[in-house]
Structure formats: structure tokens, C-alpha cells
Phi, psi and omega in degrees: 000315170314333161292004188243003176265316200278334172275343155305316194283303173308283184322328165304272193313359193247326178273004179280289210309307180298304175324322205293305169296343149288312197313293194302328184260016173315325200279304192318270188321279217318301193274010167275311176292288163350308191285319158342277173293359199262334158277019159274301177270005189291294194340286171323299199304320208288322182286326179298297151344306201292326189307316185319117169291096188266093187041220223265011191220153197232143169283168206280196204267336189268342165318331222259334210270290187287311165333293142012309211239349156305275187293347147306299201313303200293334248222310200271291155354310174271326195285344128300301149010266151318326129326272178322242158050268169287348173316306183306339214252313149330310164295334174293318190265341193313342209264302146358266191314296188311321187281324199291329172280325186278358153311279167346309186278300204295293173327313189251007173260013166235016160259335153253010146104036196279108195294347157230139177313104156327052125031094154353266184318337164291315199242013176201150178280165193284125168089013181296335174299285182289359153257323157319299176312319167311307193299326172274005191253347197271345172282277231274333161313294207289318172281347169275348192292299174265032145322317182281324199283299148351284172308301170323314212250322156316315183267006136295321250240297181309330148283351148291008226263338174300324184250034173289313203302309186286358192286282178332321179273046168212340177291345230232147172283352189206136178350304232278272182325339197268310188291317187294323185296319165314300202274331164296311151346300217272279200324346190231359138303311183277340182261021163242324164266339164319303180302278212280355170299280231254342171265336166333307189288308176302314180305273193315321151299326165322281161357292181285310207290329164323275182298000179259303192298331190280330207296270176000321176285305172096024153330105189295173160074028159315310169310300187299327169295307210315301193276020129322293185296312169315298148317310175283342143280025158261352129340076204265180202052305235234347182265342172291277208307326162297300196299354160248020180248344168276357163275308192289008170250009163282324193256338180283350182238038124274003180253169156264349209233157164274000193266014169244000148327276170308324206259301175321307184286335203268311187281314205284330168327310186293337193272316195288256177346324187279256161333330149301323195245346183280289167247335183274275215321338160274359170277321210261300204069265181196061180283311200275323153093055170259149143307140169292333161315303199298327121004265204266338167278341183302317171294346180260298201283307177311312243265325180258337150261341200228030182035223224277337177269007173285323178292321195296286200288335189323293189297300156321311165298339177259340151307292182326275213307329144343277205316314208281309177315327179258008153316318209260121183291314211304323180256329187296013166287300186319303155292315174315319194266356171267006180256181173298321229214349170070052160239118185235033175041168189310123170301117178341157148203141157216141282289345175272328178299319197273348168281293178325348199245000000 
């Protein structure tokens, strides 16, 4: 018994230490983890690329590697571009809307008959519209800022991406331990490119019908909600309930009227629930096996060291951290209590191990 307070105390103290150190190493981790994912996906698209069928001939891999690495580039560029682009037109107008919503407040709090006014300044802080607006436009400074380091560290990871196997099989003292790493590897691969493969798709489609619908509406700054929604759906649950409230207080003090209010809050309500609840469960199924509380502290804890790209990432690092716990009998109490269903299956073996035994 004594011992179990003291492996409670050590495990605390170990998870203090780590968190101190995502935190304390951020400037560092982020755009290293970033670059991580971004030759991930380059990886994938190019082997996707490489399928494609040219007559009786498939391109070779590094044609497949650059093209690849082309359609990210041209593709990251415009949607910066664009992005910066309305932000700028947003922050030009932003002065506009605030007096018009606080018109607003001031129209219907003396149409019910309120001896004090509502006010702007009671339910958001002042000048709080143009520090959001600082703020998002100072994330898109900072990731274009840190884009060269970022770009620098894709293209080591890509010419080195050849001799990982052979780094890996020399790390290990024995066959055995080398094939099991291989196969914890292959496995949080494939439960990674699903997730981010089938929420890609989903984002995007998000994304366009977002930005098809304000348009339609003749709202301004639709790309940018379009790519909000897209971005906020990997955010999950608090990123839908965002990506539809920031059109919807842009359309209550740009109409004069509320039914194109309503039809915005009502329709993108519709898009988000229809595709959230709908169509990615049905797609994804219960590949990833999280629980929804680990879920949502996972969003809180990445979410408090490393902000909005911490959210972004949340559901992958706590998927990886699954897969690897539950190898090991020491750490699986640790996955059994991060999955949905406290089934995470047989801990690999592999063939060398399982001859020895």
C-alpha cells in the first residue's frame, strides 16, 4: 500500500514537469509539430497522387513527392492571402458595426421598457470586436512569420524521410522490439490518416456550404467565415457553436431586418449539426475510441499550453497517447480510462517476441 501513494505522487510530479515543458518550450515545439504535420500531409497526398492512374503508368514517387508539395504550397498561400485580405476589410469596418450593434441594443432595450439600457460594454469588454480582430490577424503575422522555420524543417524531414526505418531498426536492442515499434507506428498511422483524411473532408465541406450560403445572403467577409468554419471544425464541440456565432452577430447589425439574422443562424445551425452529428459519425464510426469528457479535457489541457493550435491538435495527441498506453501493461490503466468503451484490444506482439515466448 505504500507504494501507491508514492506512484500517484511521482505520476503528478511527472505530468507537472511535462506540461511546464510544453508550455516553457512552445516557441520551439510548435512549429516543429506543425512541420511534423504538414510532411505528413504532403506525405499522404503524394502516395494518393502516386495512385492515380496515367494509362498503363503511375508517376514515379518523387514527381508525386513534388507535385504534392506544389498543391499544399499554392493552396496555404491563397488561403493566407485571403484570410489577411478580409481581416484587413474587417478591422477597416469594425467601428461601423459597433456603433450599429450598440444602435441596436439601444432600439430594443427602449422598446421593452427597460429603465437602464443595455449596453455593449455590460456583455463584452470594451473594444473587445477590435482585439479579436488584433488578435486574428496577429496569429496569421505569427504563422506566416514562422512559415520559413516551418518550411526548413519539412524539407529536412523530407530528405531524411528515407533513412527513418533504418535510424529506427538500430534504435532497439532486438528484432523483436524493432517490429513492435514498427507496428505501434503503422497503427497510429492508419488511425490518423483516417481522422485527419475523413475531418479534412468534412471541414471542407463545412467550409464551402458556410461560404456558399453567406454569400448567397450577400454577407460580407464570407471566405473568411467559410475558412473559420472550416478551422474550427477540427475544434471539436466549442468549434461549431463558434464558427456559427460570428456570422451570426455580423448579419444581426449588417441587415436592417432579423429574417436574414434568422436564416444564417438557422441555416449554418443546420449545416454544422447535419455534418457534425450526422455525417462525420458516419464516416469515422468509432475508429478512434475516445471518450467525450478526455475529449473535452484534452481541449482544455493542449488548449492552455499551446492555444488555438493546441485545440487543433487535441483529439490526434490524445488518439497517438491511446494507441502507445496501451502497449505497455504499466500505462494501460491509462488508455483503458482515455477510450469510449474501455476496449482498446490486445497489446501487439511481434514475431520475434512471440517466437521467444
Amino acid at each position: 500500500m505504500p507504494q501507491f501513494p508514492l506512484a500517484v505522487t511521482l505520476t503528478l510530479v511527472s505530468l507537472s514537469l511535462f506540461g511546464w515543458l510544453l508550455s516553457v518550450g512552445r516557441a520551439l515545439l510548435l512549429p516543429f509539430v506543425i512541420a511534423l504535420l504538414v510532411w505528413y500531409l504532403i506525405v499522404a497526398l503524394a502516395e494518393a497522387i502516386r495512385r492515380i492512374p496515367l494509362g498503363p503508368f503511375h508517376l514515379p514517387y518523387s514527381l508525386a513527392l513534388v507535385a504534392a508539395l506544389a498543391a499544399i504550397f499554392g493552396i496555404s498561400v491563397f488561403v493566407v492571402d485571403v484570410v489577411t485580405a478580409n481581416l484587413t476589410d474587417l478591422a477597416r469596418d469594425a467601428p461601423v458595426y459597433q456603433a450599429r450593434l450598440e444602435t441596436l441594443f439601444n432600439t430594443y432595450s427602449h422598446r421593452l421598457g427597460l429603465a437602464d439600457p443595455i449596453e455593449l460594454r455590460d456583455l463584452v469588454p470594451d473594444n473587445a470586436l477590435n482585439r479579436a480582430i488584433a488578435a486574428g490577424a496577429n496569429a496569421i503575422t505569427q504563422i506566416a512569420g514562422s512559415a520559413s522555420l516551418v518550411f526548413i524543417y519539412v524539407l529536412f524531414l523530407l530528405l531524411e524521410q528515407s533513412t527513418f526505418d533504418r535510424k529506427m531498426t538500430r534504435l532497439f536492442s532486438s528484432p523483436g522490439r524493432a517490429e513492435l515499434a514498427f507496428m505501434m507506428r503503422a497503427r497510429i498511422t492508419e488511425a490518423l490518416r483516417d481522422y485527419l483524411g475523413i475531418k479534412t473532408a468534412v471541414s471542407v465541406l463545412t467550409g464551402l456550404l458556410t461560404a456558399g450560403l453567406l454569400s448567397l445572403l450577400a454577407l460580407p467577409y464570407a471566405a473568411l467565415f467559410g475558412f473559420i468554419a472550416f478551422a474550427l471544425n477540427f475544434i471539436p464541440t466549442i468549434g461549431s457553436l463558434t464558427a456559427v456565432l460570428f456570422p451570426g452577430i455580423l448579419a444581426l447589425v449588417y441587415f436592417d431586418s432579423l429574417t436574414p439574422f434568422l436564416i444564417i443562424v438557422f441555416g449554418l445551425g443546420t449545416i454544422q449539426f447535419l455534418i457534425g452529428n450526422l455525417l462525420e459519425p458516419r464516416l469515422m464510426g468509432n475508429s478512434l475510441n475516445l471518450s467525450g469528457l478526455v475529449i473535452m479535457l484534452s481541449l482544455s489541457f493542449w488548449g492552455a499550453i499551446w492555444g488555438v493550435t493546441g485545440m487543433l491538435l487535441c483529439v490526434p495527441l490524445t488518439v497517438m497517447v491511446l494507441i502507445i498506453c496501451a502497449q505497455f501493461p504499466a500505462s494501460r490503466p491509462v488508455a483503458v480510462l482515455l477510450s469510449a468503451d474501455g476496449e482498446v484490444g490486445e497489446p501487439m506482439v511481434a514475431g520475434g517476441d512471440a517466437n521467444k515466448s
